[in-house]
Amino acid sequence: MKTYLLLLWIAAICLYISGCSNYRELNQIGVIIGLGIDENENLEQPYKVTYQVINPSGLSQDSSSGGQGLPVINYTVTAKTLVEALKKASVVIPREHITSHLSLIIIGEKLARNDLSLLFDALDRGKQARTSIPVFIARDGTAEKLLGVIEPFEVTPVKSILSTSQNNQKMYGIVSNVQAYEVISMLLSEGKDLSLPGISINKPSQKAEEAGNLENTSPSAMQVKGLAMFRKGKLVRWLDSDEARSVQFVTSEVKSTALVSPCSINENITVTTTGIKSQMKTAIRHGQPFIHTNLNVVGEITETTCQKDLSNPKVLKELEKEVQNELQKEITKTIRIAQKEKTDIFGFGDSLSRTNPSYWRQHKQNWENLFSSAKISMNVNVSIVNTGMRTNPYEVN
């Protein structure tokens, strides 16, 4: 009986000790939420890495609670590798830093144009690393600058970038967030090239990195700016606006967007999409790859300055045809750009590898050239299911 009680006591003590062994107060650690990677001018230290660390006292704006300073602090170090940079960060970060709450990775455009092929090795290899982290390209600038912007709407620059990109994906669809594991997959893929969303500062100024930016009614802020196209791990071109959105149409990443089609001079009709479904098909004809994309779009008229009778089914059919033609032109133009750059950011090669595996095994090493000369066809079907709260536009005398 005594032995039994002794074992119970030992078990209880072990459970108690193990439960608190790794307990640390928030003010004892440095929580890294953002990571910026830029190219350094010194070739012996090729990486300039910026860590955005939470400042617990700055998160509280209540003076009675002792809140002071900005909610985040940025620390920048240079190193030969990313792992070395993380270790060297202990030189400037006064607390033990952890990356378990890392929420964002930004890569400077200059570094992206050189090569990203093995940049994510440490992230994929590390035991405590996560690969479900969105990755962005700092367009026309550096990751260090972007992580320094203080915005009024969000507590931290990291949160601002994430919120802006997610809002764009939901409301307009120029880009979609890409996780680190997807970046690694596309870098390794032989049938799909990498594409990443761009982020920039809409009104660069000296005050963008100061608290004074919050006192401006038109402050410097983050903005989604295009889609970066990669070939063999190197950034080769940017796609903007409708061109960038066309990629999301083909890959079915658009959730909702506005399609504007002209009906006469200075008159337009706007269709807001409520449902989008895309399907790509690949085949081999006369020894050459043939690519077909089928896109079905359902939407409703949300604005018009066209003097047309929208209660007439024939008029609606004509409008559907006009929107179809405009959308088809946009997507065809974007595919042609991708073919010119020899970068298959749509994943047509992946589709071909599934439908024609034997052909793919023989020709995958030459896919970029085959893709650039592949025959492309497209079918776009637009259905307008609603004209809103009125049929015809009001008339102004």
XYZ file of C-alpha atoms in Angstrom:
397
model
C 0.000 0.000 0.000
C 2.852 2.353 0.885
C 4.518 1.597 -2.446
C 1.278 2.389 -4.273
C 0.894 5.752 -2.491
C 4.536 6.605 -3.151
C 4.067 5.975 -6.877
C 0.981 8.203 -6.898
C 2.945 11.027 -5.252
C 5.797 10.684 -7.733
C 3.364 10.737 -10.669
C 1.620 13.840 -9.302
C 4.932 15.669 -8.830
C 6.078 14.776 -12.367
C 2.842 16.059 -13.858
C 3.121 19.280 -11.856
C 6.720 19.897 -12.872
C 6.212 19.055 -16.563
C 3.188 21.330 -16.809
C 5.180 24.419 -15.848
C 8.652 23.540 -17.081
C 8.437 25.634 -20.260
C 6.290 28.422 -18.853
C 7.536 31.933 -19.636
C 6.007 35.357 -19.135
C 5.275 37.451 -22.217
C 7.733 40.108 -21.089
C 10.507 37.504 -21.119
C 10.308 36.612 -24.827
C 10.427 38.394 -28.165
C 7.527 37.233 -30.346
C 8.454 37.568 -34.034
C 5.370 38.123 -36.217
C 6.937 39.394 -39.448
C 9.993 38.432 -41.488
C 11.479 40.582 -44.245
C 14.292 39.319 -46.482
C 16.253 41.699 -48.699
C 19.404 41.442 -50.745
C 22.415 42.965 -49.010
C 25.040 44.904 -50.956
C 27.839 43.080 -49.145
C 28.263 39.773 -51.005
C 29.924 38.194 -47.961
C 26.692 38.835 -46.037
C 24.149 38.430 -48.878
C 20.979 38.608 -46.763
C 19.534 41.584 -44.912
C 16.838 40.193 -42.637
C 14.281 42.282 -40.742
C 12.359 40.842 -37.784
C 9.189 42.511 -36.585
C 8.798 41.828 -32.868
C 5.755 42.494 -30.705
C 6.179 45.192 -28.059
C 3.752 44.117 -25.279
C 3.790 47.490 -23.523
C 3.068 49.270 -26.810
C -0.033 47.162 -27.468
C -1.783 48.757 -24.497
C -2.897 52.312 -25.220
C -4.313 52.787 -21.738
C -1.988 55.073 -19.794
C -3.125 53.562 -16.510
C -1.772 50.183 -17.640
C 1.634 51.599 -18.469
C 1.408 51.254 -22.245
C 4.195 53.062 -24.049
C 5.896 53.086 -27.444
C 4.795 51.549 -30.730
C 3.160 48.074 -30.767
C 6.048 46.574 -32.764
C 9.799 47.018 -33.024
C 11.868 46.108 -36.092
C 15.356 44.648 -35.850
C 17.575 44.196 -38.927
C 20.692 42.036 -39.226
C 22.868 40.828 -42.105
C 24.098 37.260 -42.507
C 25.280 34.544 -44.894
C 22.180 32.380 -44.312
C 18.720 32.842 -42.822
C 19.449 30.530 -39.896
C 22.574 32.515 -39.096
C 20.505 35.707 -39.266
C 18.050 34.313 -36.706
C 20.901 33.445 -34.365
C 22.614 36.793 -34.929
C 19.370 38.581 -34.087
C 20.158 37.839 -30.444
C 22.780 40.577 -30.716
C 20.064 43.249 -31.062
C 16.863 41.642 -29.705
C 17.056 41.874 -25.900
C 14.807 38.858 -25.272
C 14.729 35.242 -26.329
C 12.991 35.398 -29.697
C 10.531 32.811 -30.976
C 9.081 32.305 -34.468
C 6.052 30.174 -33.613
C 3.780 33.198 -34.226
C 5.369 34.230 -37.522
C 2.476 35.404 -39.720
C 4.071 36.932 -42.798
C 7.146 36.760 -45.038
C 8.090 39.637 -47.351
C 10.837 39.331 -49.956
C 12.475 42.384 -51.508
C 12.038 42.732 -55.280
C 15.784 42.898 -55.936
C 16.333 39.578 -54.187
C 13.331 38.033 -55.972
C 14.784 38.959 -59.365
C 18.008 37.119 -58.539
C 16.735 33.742 -57.313
C 14.338 32.272 -54.732
C 15.061 28.626 -55.498
C 16.546 27.572 -52.124
C 15.479 30.523 -49.998
C 12.855 28.490 -48.137
C 15.084 25.543 -47.249
C 15.458 26.600 -43.614
C 11.720 27.103 -43.253
C 10.954 23.652 -44.644
C 13.767 21.911 -42.772
C 13.418 23.413 -39.287
C 11.699 21.370 -36.588
C 9.821 24.316 -35.135
C 9.148 26.086 -38.435
C 5.733 26.469 -40.071
C 5.140 26.603 -43.803
C 1.547 27.873 -43.643
C 2.720 31.491 -43.802
C 1.706 33.939 -46.581
C 4.552 35.184 -48.795
C 4.651 38.576 -50.554
C 7.037 40.516 -52.790
C 7.960 44.104 -51.847
C 7.353 45.792 -55.186
C 9.608 48.722 -56.102
C 11.184 48.623 -52.673
C 12.447 46.586 -49.772
C 10.849 44.375 -47.159
C 12.563 46.468 -44.485
C 10.704 49.605 -45.619
C 7.327 47.862 -45.808
C 7.615 46.440 -42.315
C 8.347 49.945 -41.035
C 5.096 51.592 -42.137
C 2.791 52.650 -39.294
C -0.855 52.579 -40.390
C -3.951 53.885 -38.590
C -6.375 51.017 -39.231
C -4.346 48.077 -37.989
C -2.182 47.661 -34.894
C 0.844 46.296 -36.790
C 2.177 46.515 -40.368
C 1.952 42.708 -40.601
C -1.764 42.772 -39.773
C -2.306 45.618 -42.253
C -0.689 43.703 -45.121
C -2.634 40.523 -44.365
C -5.958 42.366 -44.015
C -5.436 44.362 -47.219
C -4.567 41.296 -49.306
C -7.423 39.218 -47.878
C -9.894 42.039 -48.481
C -8.704 42.354 -52.080
C -9.060 38.625 -52.678
C -12.613 38.703 -51.360
C -13.775 41.909 -53.061
C -11.848 42.296 -56.341
C -9.550 39.336 -56.926
C -6.319 40.805 -58.335
C -4.260 38.400 -56.251
C -4.672 35.594 -53.746
C -2.503 34.789 -50.739
C 0.138 32.124 -51.346
C 1.458 30.073 -48.421
C 5.126 29.179 -48.025
C 4.454 25.459 -48.623
C 2.753 26.369 -51.917
C 5.795 28.447 -52.894
C 8.062 25.461 -52.236
C 5.728 23.187 -54.212
C 5.712 25.525 -57.232
C 9.484 25.990 -57.119
C 9.827 22.204 -57.278
C 7.064 21.724 -59.849
C 7.883 21.022 -63.488
C 4.387 21.948 -64.648
C 3.583 25.188 -62.827
C 5.672 28.309 -62.314
C 5.568 30.500 -59.243
C 3.492 33.665 -58.966
C 3.328 35.844 -55.841
C 1.311 38.925 -54.829
C 3.055 42.287 -54.703
C 2.769 44.792 -51.860
C 3.932 48.401 -51.916
C 3.466 51.737 -50.133
C 0.887 53.880 -51.911
C 2.289 57.244 -50.705
C 5.916 56.842 -49.692
C 7.088 59.563 -47.301
C 9.551 60.124 -44.502
C 6.691 60.046 -41.999
C 5.501 56.603 -43.126
C 7.668 54.965 -40.455
C 6.751 57.462 -37.750
C 3.784 57.868 -35.427
C 3.139 61.169 -37.199
C 1.745 59.168 -40.117
C -1.321 58.534 -37.940
C -2.048 62.266 -37.772
C -2.520 62.566 -41.541
C -5.985 62.216 -43.102
C -4.315 60.712 -46.165
C -1.502 58.653 -44.637
C 1.009 56.347 -46.241
C -0.573 52.902 -46.418
C -0.093 49.401 -47.779
C -1.566 48.508 -51.130
C -1.809 45.341 -53.196
C 0.196 46.020 -56.326
C 0.182 43.367 -59.001
C 1.222 39.775 -59.407
C 4.878 38.751 -59.755
C 5.608 36.175 -62.474
C 8.568 33.844 -61.941
C 10.552 31.600 -64.269
C 12.902 29.054 -62.720
C 12.757 30.831 -59.370
C 13.451 34.333 -60.729
C 11.010 37.235 -60.993
C 10.697 38.155 -64.683
C 7.640 40.403 -64.940
C 4.744 42.055 -63.126
C 1.090 41.709 -64.081
C -1.235 44.545 -63.051
C -4.955 45.112 -62.657
C -7.034 43.127 -65.187
C -4.006 41.079 -66.275
C -3.342 39.934 -62.707
C -7.031 39.231 -62.153
C -7.159 37.096 -65.301
C -4.732 34.644 -63.717
C -7.094 34.268 -60.769
C -9.999 33.641 -63.163
C -8.179 30.775 -64.874
C -7.142 29.207 -61.554
C -10.602 29.759 -59.942
C -9.188 31.957 -57.167
C -11.551 34.917 -57.719
C -14.307 35.075 -55.101
C -16.057 38.236 -56.273
C -15.191 41.062 -58.640
C -16.669 43.795 -60.837
C -16.698 43.345 -64.612
C -17.094 46.630 -66.494
C -18.161 46.525 -70.123
C -18.665 49.586 -72.371
C -22.001 49.823 -74.168
C -21.318 53.132 -75.955
C -19.061 56.172 -75.636
C -18.738 57.138 -71.941
C -21.390 54.589 -70.980
C -20.665 51.399 -69.089
C -22.396 48.510 -67.428
C -21.029 46.850 -64.294
C -21.673 43.195 -63.502
C -20.719 41.964 -60.032
C -19.905 38.269 -60.032
C -21.667 35.928 -57.621
C -20.240 32.640 -58.884
C -17.111 31.703 -60.864
C -15.973 28.280 -61.994
C -13.043 27.533 -64.270
C -11.905 24.302 -65.857
C -8.748 23.723 -67.882
C -8.306 20.883 -70.358
C -5.123 19.819 -72.103
C -4.614 17.468 -75.032
C -2.073 16.511 -77.688
C -2.970 17.238 -81.298
C -0.571 16.460 -84.129
C 2.208 16.050 -81.586
C 1.688 19.522 -80.058
C 0.009 20.500 -76.763
C -3.453 22.032 -77.022
C -4.870 24.012 -74.085
C -8.538 24.802 -73.560
C -10.029 26.844 -70.739
C -13.722 26.834 -69.923
C -14.959 29.654 -67.669
C -18.494 30.035 -66.312
C -19.400 33.301 -64.606
C -22.679 34.127 -62.865
C -23.366 37.743 -61.941
C -25.856 40.529 -61.478
C -26.049 44.063 -62.820
C -25.093 46.453 -60.029
C -24.641 49.670 -62.021
C -25.356 50.974 -65.505
C -25.276 54.252 -67.389
C -26.498 52.548 -70.571
C -29.910 53.586 -71.833
C -31.139 50.066 -72.477
C -34.276 48.180 -71.553
C -32.972 45.635 -69.068
C -36.414 44.041 -68.769
C -35.985 42.735 -72.310
C -34.403 39.228 -72.343
C -32.808 39.921 -75.738
C -31.041 42.992 -74.331
C -29.709 40.943 -71.416
C -28.397 38.311 -73.833
C -26.590 41.016 -75.770
C -25.058 42.388 -72.567
C -23.950 38.912 -71.541
C -22.241 38.527 -74.905
C -20.465 41.877 -74.535
C -19.193 41.020 -71.047
C -18.072 37.601 -72.315
C -16.080 39.185 -75.132
C -14.370 41.704 -72.820
C -13.463 39.008 -70.301
C -12.179 36.668 -73.002
C -9.953 39.438 -74.402
C -8.480 40.094 -70.946
C -7.701 36.449 -70.214
C -6.353 35.723 -73.709
C -4.043 38.737 -73.446
C -2.672 37.510 -70.111
C -2.071 33.980 -71.397
C -0.210 35.424 -74.384
C 1.999 37.436 -72.000
C 2.763 34.292 -70.001
C 3.617 32.418 -73.217
C 5.945 35.227 -74.293
C 7.747 35.061 -70.925
C 7.747 31.235 -71.037
C 6.295 31.013 -67.551
C 3.323 28.717 -66.954
C 1.833 30.362 -63.866
C -1.559 28.769 -64.612
C -0.493 25.159 -64.128
C -1.330 23.943 -67.638
C 1.718 21.660 -67.433
C 0.378 20.024 -64.276
C -2.903 19.372 -66.082
C -1.073 17.886 -69.065
C 0.978 15.597 -66.813
C -2.275 14.059 -65.548
C -4.091 13.715 -68.871
C -1.081 12.636 -70.970
C 1.534 11.196 -68.577
C 3.582 9.436 -71.269
C 3.884 12.587 -73.394
C 4.724 14.594 -70.289
C 7.558 12.284 -69.251
C 9.144 12.652 -72.680
C 8.755 16.435 -72.999
C 8.603 17.925 -69.485
C 12.193 19.194 -69.659
C 11.198 21.315 -72.650
C 7.828 22.440 -71.306
C 8.601 26.173 -71.200
C 9.209 26.160 -74.973
C 6.233 23.899 -75.671
C 3.997 26.129 -73.528
C 5.141 29.281 -75.323
C 4.005 27.847 -78.675
C 0.967 25.839 -77.481
C -2.406 26.388 -79.142
C -4.853 28.136 -76.819
C -8.642 28.146 -77.002
C -11.169 29.527 -74.571
C -14.871 29.437 -73.904
C -16.360 32.080 -71.592
C -19.990 31.898 -70.566
C -21.533 34.781 -68.594
C -25.005 34.533 -67.090
C -26.720 37.651 -65.739
C -29.310 36.457 -63.253
C -30.391 39.728 -61.682
C -30.708 43.399 -62.682
C -30.903 44.761 -59.148
C -33.736 46.732 -57.591
C -34.776 48.308 -60.921
C -34.794 47.300 -64.568
C -34.027 50.492 -66.452
C -31.736 53.374 -65.382
C -33.468 56.561 -64.311
C -33.635 59.350 -66.888
C -32.311 62.845 -66.227
C -34.018 65.691 -68.075
